[in-house]
Amino acid sequence: MKIDLNGKWEYRPIAHTRICANGDLIESTEGLPKAGIMDIPNNWEIAGIHDFTGKIEFIRYFVVKLDDIQDKLPFLCFEGIDYFAEIYLNEKYIGYHEGYFQPFEFNIKGLLKEQNILKVIVNSPMEDPETVWPNNKVLIKGVLNHHDARPGGWNLEQGQTKNTGGIWNNVYIDLRPSCFIKNIKWIPTLLKDGTAKVNIKTDIYCVKPGNYDVNIEIDGEKYERKIEIQNIIEEKDFVITIKSPKLWWTWDTGEPYLYHLKVSLVKEGESIHSKELDVGIRSFTYDFSNNEWLLNNEKIFIRGTNIIPTQWLSEYTNKKIQKDIKLIKEANINSVRVHAHITRKEFYEACDKEGILVWQDFPLQWSYDRSDRFIENAITQIKDMVETLYNHTSIGIWCCHNEPSVNTEELDVVLYKTVCALDSTRYVHKHSDYREHPYPGWYYTSMEEFITKPYKPIVSEFGAQAMPNIKIAKEICGETWPPDWDKMEYHDFQYDETFNVAKIQMGNNLEEFIKNSQLYQAKLLKYAIEEYRLDKYKDLSGIYQFMFVDCWPSITWSIVDYNREPKLGYFALKKAYQPLLPVVKMMRNTWMKEKGVEIRLYVINDYHKDIENYQYELLIKKDGNETIIKSGDFNIEKDTVKEILKFTYSASKELPDGDYKLVARILDSSKKIVSSNDYEIKIVSMKANNK
């Protein structure tokens, strides 16, 4: 039973706050926003308190029928507050919490009255520019506090605007019995004989020592254990053998099967308390000798993306989550990297259900304070991350830091060892650094450098910026042309890279610029992905494009804008990420009729099944007219890359000079087209070139 405390809360800003280099908190009360009423949960930026960094006092009045709770243990529960929180109930100090992503709770037995006042003072401060931010940060908020895809980017004056503070998730009182199951960890182990042993590690809170029964149901199959409880909090392990386990796979390699687990604490035949989870059985490891990811002891090639779905977690509704998951799967993505932050639990639940593997970053982005005190805080919070997300089967990778610099040999080493000690069932990555993030064609050289397959074996970022679609672009750029470049820079636009590295043409108006920008991103992504995928399992077993969706109305590396409207890059990635993909390699894209061009056709099969009695077609297409230049039958083994044919082709003199598409198709045994890919080519004659 729960008492819901969401809804209308009074709020009163009480101070602007700033963290200084010595750790002191400077407060100012000048020019504070007005008090008012706010719907909770909410981030105060999207509730109308713009660009405020500081303390806000929130108050909620509520009524409790004391007769209804006499035999209950009431726990005051918060599912998410950003960032510091002081809690008072009926004028009594209850406790304090630091961090933005963790759920936390307090036992409030004996503190409730019929008429109650709950007060929460939330402090989401600014970090002092230059002395603390950006190179000595102390707030563990990752990309929610510092990133080149958030408001203001790197700008010292503007990079901390549009603060993420607030009571962004649910608040309630959970009424529990005097003995209850506090926590469950589902720890599966796959054995060589094909069976599975599952350790159900259970924390039991009990104020009445004695003998109890624990009933366990796994998909309706019942198991019983007798236990003796001697302490208020006891940890109990229950090991269950599953003889023929149904395994959890990514959506493209099998079924993401989830078992329904119910654990009940029973006294004298009566169920006192129970907890239920949807959990899976799988193993996920990294084979360092071959640089391969193994899911359930089988190789898997990761076709991934990075995601920062929003700056303000209160707005990331189930509707948006389901929209993102649908777009992710339709783009043939089988893994997401939750980039340098922790998002809502509903997102992980959706990934569990839909078979999307998760690379989970701890919220550290770039440089942080090097003191022992900060490392202690980071240890506490990374433990919270692992404990909070542990039962999500979709999570296969923990990563301790993104693009560190001064912290690589101190903080990151300690965090890596901490996570390894907490969780032996997942791969732990010390940090995702610049050596894993190739950006040719954006920060340096040209996209053609991807032919060298740079930064293997782990490629956790790559890509290029692209303009959002017209609605958001107009919000950012306005109606004038050329636009206000400073305003665009605040919205994360990178002028130098756009015009001087990528050499994207501005065009004559906003619409032309959007098209040119999106075409460039699409071309780069398709080229890079095909080059990497042709090197599958040659010291490479996965790639993560950066990034999936804009986290605010901005101009970033995303392939979907903030309104969830796909860019051209989305469709290019969707094409290049097909699990069964034909890839054509040509000596050149301009074909002279009087001279042959060498063409090679490869097929990439990421499915865990052999492909037999399929056909390929190569054809030239223009204005709806198609000319097949090669076709034939082929087979390909599961999870491999195969060269299907190599030949020299001379374009017919009957074909008019001009632009064409070279199309590669795969047809199944029933002649249905199951995969297609295409390339821009130009056909010319020697006579035309001499004009």
PDB file of N, CA and C in Angstrom, residues 318-398:
ATOM      1  N   ASN A 318       6.724   7.537 -20.562  1.00  0.00           N
ATOM      2  CA  ASN A 318       6.633   6.210 -21.180  1.00  0.00           C
ATOM      3  C   ASN A 318       6.332   6.306 -22.666  1.00  0.00           C
ATOM      4  N   LYS A 319       5.544   7.297 -23.054  1.00  0.00           N
ATOM      5  CA  LYS A 319       5.225   7.478 -24.472  1.00  0.00           C
ATOM      6  C   LYS A 319       6.487   7.775 -25.269  1.00  0.00           C
ATOM      7  N   LYS A 320       7.342   8.656 -24.751  1.00  0.00           N
ATOM      8  CA  LYS A 320       8.596   8.968 -25.440  1.00  0.00           C
ATOM      9  C   LYS A 320       9.535   7.766 -25.437  1.00  0.00           C
ATOM     10  N   ILE A 321       9.579   7.059 -24.321  1.00  0.00           N
ATOM     11  CA  ILE A 321      10.441   5.879 -24.242  1.00  0.00           C
ATOM     12  C   ILE A 321      10.026   4.852 -25.282  1.00  0.00           C
ATOM     13  N   GLN A 322       8.738   4.582 -25.376  1.00  0.00           N
ATOM     14  CA  GLN A 322       8.267   3.600 -26.355  1.00  0.00           C
ATOM     15  C   GLN A 322       8.533   4.070 -27.782  1.00  0.00           C
ATOM     16  N   LYS A 323       8.422   5.362 -28.023  1.00  0.00           N
ATOM     17  CA  LYS A 323       8.735   5.917 -29.343  1.00  0.00           C
ATOM     18  C   LYS A 323      10.208   5.688 -29.668  1.00  0.00           C
ATOM     19  N   ASP A 324      11.097   5.959 -28.697  1.00  0.00           N
ATOM     20  CA  ASP A 324      12.531   5.778 -28.915  1.00  0.00           C
ATOM     21  C   ASP A 324      12.872   4.314 -29.170  1.00  0.00           C
ATOM     22  N   ILE A 325      12.287   3.433 -28.375  1.00  0.00           N
ATOM     23  CA  ILE A 325      12.567   2.006 -28.542  1.00  0.00           C
ATOM     24  C   ILE A 325      12.109   1.530 -29.924  1.00  0.00           C
ATOM     25  N   LYS A 326      10.967   2.003 -30.354  1.00  0.00           N
ATOM     26  CA  LYS A 326      10.454   1.625 -31.683  1.00  0.00           C
ATOM     27  C   LYS A 326      11.404   2.110 -32.781  1.00  0.00           C
ATOM     28  N   LEU A 327      11.848   3.367 -32.667  1.00  0.00           N
ATOM     29  CA  LEU A 327      12.776   3.915 -33.649  1.00  0.00           C
ATOM     30  C   LEU A 327      14.108   3.174 -33.636  1.00  0.00           C
ATOM     31  N   ILE A 328      14.569   2.804 -32.459  1.00  0.00           N
ATOM     32  CA  ILE A 328      15.833   2.079 -32.320  1.00  0.00           C
ATOM     33  C   ILE A 328      15.750   0.731 -33.027  1.00  0.00           C
ATOM     34  N   LYS A 329      14.711  -0.027 -32.760  1.00  0.00           N
ATOM     35  CA  LYS A 329      14.592  -1.350 -33.377  1.00  0.00           C
ATOM     36  C   LYS A 329      14.370  -1.250 -34.882  1.00  0.00           C
ATOM     37  N   GLU A 330      13.585  -0.273 -35.307  1.00  0.00           N
ATOM     38  CA  GLU A 330      13.340  -0.120 -36.740  1.00  0.00           C
ATOM     39  C   GLU A 330      14.606   0.299 -37.486  1.00  0.00           C
ATOM     40  N   ALA A 331      15.567   0.872 -36.761  1.00  0.00           N
ATOM     41  CA  ALA A 331      16.845   1.238 -37.371  1.00  0.00           C
ATOM     42  C   ALA A 331      17.848   0.092 -37.314  1.00  0.00           C
ATOM     43  N   ASN A 332      17.397  -1.090 -36.923  1.00  0.00           N
ATOM     44  CA  ASN A 332      18.239  -2.295 -36.879  1.00  0.00           C
ATOM     45  C   ASN A 332      19.359  -2.201 -35.837  1.00  0.00           C
ATOM     46  N   ILE A 333      19.175  -1.357 -34.839  1.00  0.00           N
ATOM     47  CA  ILE A 333      20.137  -1.208 -33.748  1.00  0.00           C
ATOM     48  C   ILE A 333      19.881  -2.301 -32.723  1.00  0.00           C
ATOM     49  N   ASN A 334      20.930  -3.003 -32.300  1.00  0.00           N
ATOM     50  CA  ASN A 334      20.741  -4.049 -31.288  1.00  0.00           C
ATOM     51  C   ASN A 334      21.363  -3.702 -29.943  1.00  0.00           C
ATOM     52  N   SER A 335      21.991  -2.515 -29.843  1.00  0.00           N
ATOM     53  CA  SER A 335      22.589  -2.124 -28.569  1.00  0.00           C
ATOM     54  C   SER A 335      22.625  -0.609 -28.455  1.00  0.00           C
ATOM     55  N   VAL A 336      22.404  -0.098 -27.247  1.00  0.00           N
ATOM     56  CA  VAL A 336      22.505   1.340 -26.985  1.00  0.00           C
ATOM     57  C   VAL A 336      23.486   1.579 -25.852  1.00  0.00           C
ATOM     58  N   ARG A 337      24.266   2.610 -26.030  1.00  0.00           N
ATOM     59  CA  ARG A 337      25.133   3.075 -24.952  1.00  0.00           C
ATOM     60  C   ARG A 337      24.440   4.251 -24.288  1.00  0.00           C
ATOM     61  N   VAL A 338      24.037   4.088 -23.030  1.00  0.00           N
ATOM     62  CA  VAL A 338      23.442   5.193 -22.269  1.00  0.00           C
ATOM     63  C   VAL A 338      24.608   6.087 -21.865  1.00  0.00           C
ATOM     64  N   HIS A 339      24.729   7.193 -22.563  1.00  0.00           N
ATOM     65  CA  HIS A 339      25.976   7.942 -22.629  1.00  0.00           C
ATOM     66  C   HIS A 339      26.172   8.867 -21.427  1.00  0.00           C
ATOM     67  N   ALA A 340      27.139   8.518 -20.577  1.00  0.00           N
ATOM     68  CA  ALA A 340      27.613   9.371 -19.480  1.00  0.00           C
ATOM     69  C   ALA A 340      26.496   9.910 -18.593  1.00  0.00           C
ATOM     70  N   HIS A 341      25.469   9.103 -18.383  1.00  0.00           N
ATOM     71  CA  HIS A 341      24.420   9.455 -17.438  1.00  0.00           C
ATOM     72  C   HIS A 341      23.598   8.191 -17.195  1.00  0.00           C
ATOM     73  N   ILE A 342      22.682   8.281 -16.251  1.00  0.00           N
ATOM     74  CA  ILE A 342      21.746   7.191 -15.972  1.00  0.00           C
ATOM     75  C   ILE A 342      20.343   7.735 -16.209  1.00  0.00           C
ATOM     76  N   THR A 343      19.560   7.011 -16.980  1.00  0.00           N
ATOM     77  CA  THR A 343      18.238   7.497 -17.338  1.00  0.00           C
ATOM     78  C   THR A 343      17.169   6.791 -16.500  1.00  0.00           C
ATOM     79  N   ARG A 344      15.942   6.920 -16.905  1.00  0.00           N
ATOM     80  CA  ARG A 344      14.821   6.391 -16.123  1.00  0.00           C
ATOM     81  C   ARG A 344      14.780   4.865 -16.179  1.00  0.00           C
ATOM     82  N   LYS A 345      14.279   4.270 -15.092  1.00  0.00           N
ATOM     83  CA  LYS A 345      14.196   2.813 -15.014  1.00  0.00           C
ATOM     84  C   LYS A 345      13.295   2.239 -16.110  1.00  0.00           C
ATOM     85  N   GLU A 346      12.299   3.003 -16.536  1.00  0.00           N
ATOM     86  CA  GLU A 346      11.379   2.509 -17.562  1.00  0.00           C
ATOM     87  C   GLU A 346      12.094   2.253 -18.888  1.00  0.00           C
ATOM     88  N   PHE A 347      13.151   3.004 -19.154  1.00  0.00           N
ATOM     89  CA  PHE A 347      13.916   2.775 -20.380  1.00  0.00           C
ATOM     90  C   PHE A 347      14.610   1.419 -20.324  1.00  0.00           C
ATOM     91  N   TYR A 348      15.209   1.094 -19.193  1.00  0.00           N
ATOM     92  CA  TYR A 348      15.888  -0.199 -19.051  1.00  0.00           C
ATOM     93  C   TYR A 348      14.886  -1.349 -19.088  1.00  0.00           C
ATOM     94  N   GLU A 349      13.727  -1.137 -18.499  1.00  0.00           N
ATOM     95  CA  GLU A 349      12.682  -2.163 -18.557  1.00  0.00           C
ATOM     96  C   GLU A 349      12.277  -2.439 -20.003  1.00  0.00           C
ATOM     97  N   ALA A 350      12.179  -1.381 -20.800  1.00  0.00           N
ATOM     98  CA  ALA A 350      11.825  -1.554 -22.214  1.00  0.00           C
ATOM     99  C   ALA A 350      12.932  -2.289 -22.966  1.00  0.00           C
ATOM    100  N   CYS A 351      14.193  -1.982 -22.659  1.00  0.00           N
ATOM    101  CA  CYS A 351      15.310  -2.689 -23.305  1.00  0.00           C
ATOM    102  C   CYS A 351      15.327  -4.161 -22.898  1.00  0.00           C
ATOM    103  N   ASP A 352      15.020  -4.451 -21.629  1.00  0.00           N
ATOM    104  CA  ASP A 352      14.892  -5.846 -21.194  1.00  0.00           C
ATOM    105  C   ASP A 352      13.877  -6.579 -22.059  1.00  0.00           C
ATOM    106  N   LYS A 353      12.723  -5.964 -22.181  1.00  0.00           N
ATOM    107  CA  LYS A 353      11.606  -6.607 -22.872  1.00  0.00           C
ATOM    108  C   LYS A 353      11.851  -6.753 -24.369  1.00  0.00           C
ATOM    109  N   GLU A 354      12.463  -5.754 -24.978  1.00  0.00           N
ATOM    110  CA  GLU A 354      12.583  -5.718 -26.435  1.00  0.00           C
ATOM    111  C   GLU A 354      13.893  -6.303 -26.948  1.00  0.00           C
ATOM    112  N   GLY A 355      14.786  -6.723 -26.053  1.00  0.00           N
ATOM    113  CA  GLY A 355      16.011  -7.365 -26.505  1.00  0.00           C
ATOM    114  C   GLY A 355      17.042  -6.403 -27.050  1.00  0.00           C
ATOM    115  N   ILE A 356      17.238  -5.286 -26.359  1.00  0.00           N
ATOM    116  CA  ILE A 356      18.246  -4.305 -26.740  1.00  0.00           C
ATOM    117  C   ILE A 356      19.341  -4.311 -25.682  1.00  0.00           C
ATOM    118  N   LEU A 357      20.541  -4.678 -26.081  1.00  0.00           N
ATOM    119  CA  LEU A 357      21.673  -4.742 -25.160  1.00  0.00           C
ATOM    120  C   LEU A 357      22.081  -3.330 -24.752  1.00  0.00           C
ATOM    121  N   VAL A 358      22.414  -3.136 -23.476  1.00  0.00           N
ATOM    122  CA  VAL A 358      22.744  -1.809 -22.957  1.00  0.00           C
ATOM    123  C   VAL A 358      24.198  -1.758 -22.491  1.00  0.00           C
ATOM    124  N   TRP A 359      24.904  -0.766 -22.985  1.00  0.00           N
ATOM    125  CA  TRP A 359      26.192  -0.336 -22.430  1.00  0.00           C
ATOM    126  C   TRP A 359      25.860   0.821 -21.507  1.00  0.00           C
ATOM    127  N   GLN A 360      26.130   0.673 -20.212  1.00  0.00           N
ATOM    128  CA  GLN A 360      25.742   1.682 -19.234  1.00  0.00           C
ATOM    129  C   GLN A 360      26.961   2.429 -18.708  1.00  0.00           C
ATOM    130  N   ASP A 361      26.998   3.735 -18.973  1.00  0.00           N
ATOM    131  CA  ASP A 361      28.042   4.606 -18.435  1.00  0.00           C
ATOM    132  C   ASP A 361      27.675   5.095 -17.038  1.00  0.00           C
ATOM    133  N   PHE A 362      28.695   5.254 -16.194  1.00  0.00           N
ATOM    134  CA  PHE A 362      28.551   6.023 -14.960  1.00  0.00           C
ATOM    135  C   PHE A 362      28.599   7.500 -15.340  1.00  0.00           C
ATOM    136  N   PRO A 363      27.843   8.371 -14.652  1.00  0.00           N
ATOM    137  CA  PRO A 363      27.759   9.771 -15.079  1.00  0.00           C
ATOM    138  C   PRO A 363      29.005  10.607 -14.751  1.00  0.00           C
ATOM    139  N   LEU A 364      30.105  10.266 -15.407  1.00  0.00           N
ATOM    140  CA  LEU A 364      31.314  11.086 -15.361  1.00  0.00           C
ATOM    141  C   LEU A 364      31.690  11.449 -16.792  1.00  0.00           C
ATOM    142  N   GLN A 365      31.829  12.747 -17.052  1.00  0.00           N
ATOM    143  CA  GLN A 365      32.126  13.258 -18.388  1.00  0.00           C
ATOM    144  C   GLN A 365      33.296  14.228 -18.298  1.00  0.00           C
ATOM    145  N   TRP A 366      34.417  13.868 -18.929  1.00  0.00           N
ATOM    146  CA  TRP A 366      35.631  14.669 -18.957  1.00  0.00           C
ATOM    147  C   TRP A 366      36.290  14.744 -17.566  1.00  0.00           C
ATOM    148  N   SER A 367      36.680  15.914 -17.079  1.00  0.00           N
ATOM    149  CA  SER A 367      37.623  16.003 -15.951  1.00  0.00           C
ATOM    150  C   SER A 367      36.931  16.342 -14.625  1.00  0.00           C
ATOM    151  N   TYR A 368      37.479  15.735 -13.553  1.00  0.00           N
ATOM    152  CA  TYR A 368      36.913  15.918 -12.211  1.00  0.00           C
ATOM    153  C   TYR A 368      38.020  16.179 -11.188  1.00  0.00           C
ATOM    154  N   ASP A 369      37.576  16.637 -10.039  1.00  0.00           N
ATOM    155  CA  ASP A 369      38.462  16.858  -8.902  1.00  0.00           C
ATOM    156  C   ASP A 369      39.251  15.579  -8.589  1.00  0.00           C
ATOM    157  N   ARG A 370      40.507  15.712  -8.191  1.00  0.00           N
ATOM    158  CA  ARG A 370      41.374  14.556  -7.979  1.00  0.00           C
ATOM    159  C   ARG A 370      41.536  14.204  -6.506  1.00  0.00           C
ATOM    160  N   SER A 371      40.746  14.812  -5.642  1.00  0.00           N
ATOM    161  CA  SER A 371      40.913  14.583  -4.209  1.00  0.00           C
ATOM    162  C   SER A 371      40.368  13.224  -3.782  1.00  0.00           C
ATOM    163  N   ASP A 372      40.848  12.726  -2.656  1.00  0.00           N
ATOM    164  CA  ASP A 372      40.340  11.477  -2.077  1.00  0.00           C
ATOM    165  C   ASP A 372      38.862  11.606  -1.728  1.00  0.00           C
ATOM    166  N   ARG A 373      38.478  12.792  -1.305  1.00  0.00           N
ATOM    167  CA  ARG A 373      37.079  13.004  -0.924  1.00  0.00           C
ATOM    168  C   ARG A 373      36.147  12.794  -2.112  1.00  0.00           C
ATOM    169  N   PHE A 374      36.558  13.310  -3.284  1.00  0.00           N
ATOM    170  CA  PHE A 374      35.719  13.109  -4.461  1.00  0.00           C
ATOM    171  C   PHE A 374      35.673  11.638  -4.852  1.00  0.00           C
ATOM    172  N   ILE A 375      36.807  10.952  -4.793  1.00  0.00           N
ATOM    173  CA  ILE A 375      36.832   9.536  -5.145  1.00  0.00           C
ATOM    174  C   ILE A 375      35.908   8.744  -4.222  1.00  0.00           C
ATOM    175  N   GLU A 376      35.886   9.094  -2.940  1.00  0.00           N
ATOM    176  CA  GLU A 376      34.981   8.421  -1.998  1.00  0.00           C
ATOM    177  C   GLU A 376      33.529   8.596  -2.425  1.00  0.00           C
ATOM    178  N   ASN A 377      33.177   9.823  -2.809  1.00  0.00           N
ATOM    179  CA  ASN A 377      31.808  10.097  -3.253  1.00  0.00           C
ATOM    180  C   ASN A 377      31.484   9.302  -4.519  1.00  0.00           C
ATOM    181  N   ALA A 378      32.426   9.269  -5.458  1.00  0.00           N
ATOM    182  CA  ALA A 378      32.206   8.536  -6.703  1.00  0.00           C
ATOM    183  C   ALA A 378      32.048   7.044  -6.435  1.00  0.00           C
ATOM    184  N   ILE A 379      32.808   6.498  -5.512  1.00  0.00           N
ATOM    185  CA  ILE A 379      32.662   5.082  -5.149  1.00  0.00           C
ATOM    186  C   ILE A 379      31.249   4.815  -4.641  1.00  0.00           C
ATOM    187  N   THR A 380      30.780   5.669  -3.738  1.00  0.00           N
ATOM    188  CA  THR A 380      29.431   5.503  -3.187  1.00  0.00           C
ATOM    189  C   THR A 380      28.392   5.507  -4.300  1.00  0.00           C
ATOM    190  N   GLN A 381      28.523   6.458  -5.215  1.00  0.00           N
ATOM    191  CA  GLN A 381      27.496   6.593  -6.244  1.00  0.00           C
ATOM    192  C   GLN A 381      27.599   5.516  -7.328  1.00  0.00           C
ATOM    193  N   ILE A 382      28.802   5.048  -7.633  1.00  0.00           N
ATOM    194  CA  ILE A 382      28.875   3.976  -8.633  1.00  0.00           C
ATOM    195  C   ILE A 382      28.331   2.672  -8.048  1.00  0.00           C
ATOM    196  N   LYS A 383      28.475   2.485  -6.737  1.00  0.00           N
ATOM    197  CA  LYS A 383      27.818   1.347  -6.077  1.00  0.00           C
ATOM    198  C   LYS A 383      26.301   1.472  -6.204  1.00  0.00           C
ATOM    199  N   ASP A 384      25.803   2.702  -6.020  1.00  0.00           N
ATOM    200  CA  ASP A 384      24.363   2.929  -6.178  1.00  0.00           C
ATOM    201  C   ASP A 384      23.903   2.566  -7.586  1.00  0.00           C
ATOM    202  N   MET A 385      24.704   2.924  -8.585  1.00  0.00           N
ATOM    203  CA  MET A 385      24.335   2.601  -9.971  1.00  0.00           C
ATOM    204  C   MET A 385      24.192   1.099 -10.151  1.00  0.00           C
ATOM    205  N   VAL A 386      25.188   0.349  -9.712  1.00  0.00           N
ATOM    206  CA  VAL A 386      25.167  -1.100  -9.896  1.00  0.00           C
ATOM    207  C   VAL A 386      24.008  -1.723  -9.122  1.00  0.00           C
ATOM    208  N   GLU A 387      23.804  -1.300  -7.890  1.00  0.00           N
ATOM    209  CA  GLU A 387      22.718  -1.859  -7.080  1.00  0.00           C
ATOM    210  C   GLU A 387      21.352  -1.521  -7.669  1.00  0.00           C
ATOM    211  N   THR A 388      21.191  -0.294  -8.145  1.00  0.00           N
ATOM    212  CA  THR A 388      19.897   0.150  -8.673  1.00  0.00           C
ATOM    213  C   THR A 388      19.519  -0.572  -9.954  1.00  0.00           C
ATOM    214  N   LEU A 389      20.498  -0.806 -10.825  1.00  0.00           N
ATOM    215  CA  LEU A 389      20.217  -1.344 -12.159  1.00  0.00           C
ATOM    216  C   LEU A 389      20.547  -2.824 -12.292  1.00  0.00           C
ATOM    217  N   TYR A 390      20.960  -3.466 -11.228  1.00  0.00           N
ATOM    218  CA  TYR A 390      21.540  -4.808 -11.297  1.00  0.00           C
ATOM    219  C   TYR A 390      20.637  -5.820 -11.998  1.00  0.00           C
ATOM    220  N   ASN A 391      19.357  -5.790 -11.741  1.00  0.00           N
ATOM    221  CA  ASN A 391      18.457  -6.835 -12.241  1.00  0.00           C
ATOM    222  C   ASN A 391      17.986  -6.620 -13.678  1.00  0.00           C
ATOM    223  N   HIS A 392      18.488  -5.599 -14.338  1.00  0.00           N
ATOM    224  CA  HIS A 392      18.109  -5.383 -15.737  1.00  0.00           C
ATOM    225  C   HIS A 392      18.978  -6.264 -16.623  1.00  0.00           C
ATOM    226  N   THR A 393      18.356  -7.287 -17.175  1.00  0.00           N
ATOM    227  CA  THR A 393      19.074  -8.275 -17.983  1.00  0.00           C
ATOM    228  C   THR A 393      19.728  -7.634 -19.198  1.00  0.00           C
ATOM    229  N   SER A 394      19.144  -6.569 -19.708  1.00  0.00           N
ATOM    230  CA  SER A 394      19.669  -5.928 -20.916  1.00  0.00           C
ATOM    231  C   SER A 394      21.044  -5.318 -20.710  1.00  0.00           C
ATOM    232  N   ILE A 395      21.379  -4.955 -19.480  1.00  0.00           N
ATOM    233  CA  ILE A 395      22.672  -4.313 -19.240  1.00  0.00           C
ATOM    234  C   ILE A 395      23.779  -5.355 -19.295  1.00  0.00           C
ATOM    235  N   GLY A 396      24.695  -5.183 -20.254  1.00  0.00           N
ATOM    236  CA  GLY A 396      25.802  -6.117 -20.402  1.00  0.00           C
ATOM    237  C   GLY A 396      27.150  -5.511 -20.107  1.00  0.00           C
ATOM    238  N   ILE A 397      27.225  -4.170 -20.106  1.00  0.00           N
ATOM    239  CA  ILE A 397      28.499  -3.472 -19.950  1.00  0.00           C
ATOM    240  C   ILE A 397      28.330  -2.343 -18.945  1.00  0.00           C
ATOM    241  N   TRP A 398      29.254  -2.281 -17.991  1.00  0.00           N
ATOM    242  CA  TRP A 398      29.398  -1.110 -17.134  1.00  0.00           C
ATOM    243  C   TRP A 398      30.630  -0.346 -17.607  1.00  0.00           C
TER     244      TRP A 398
END
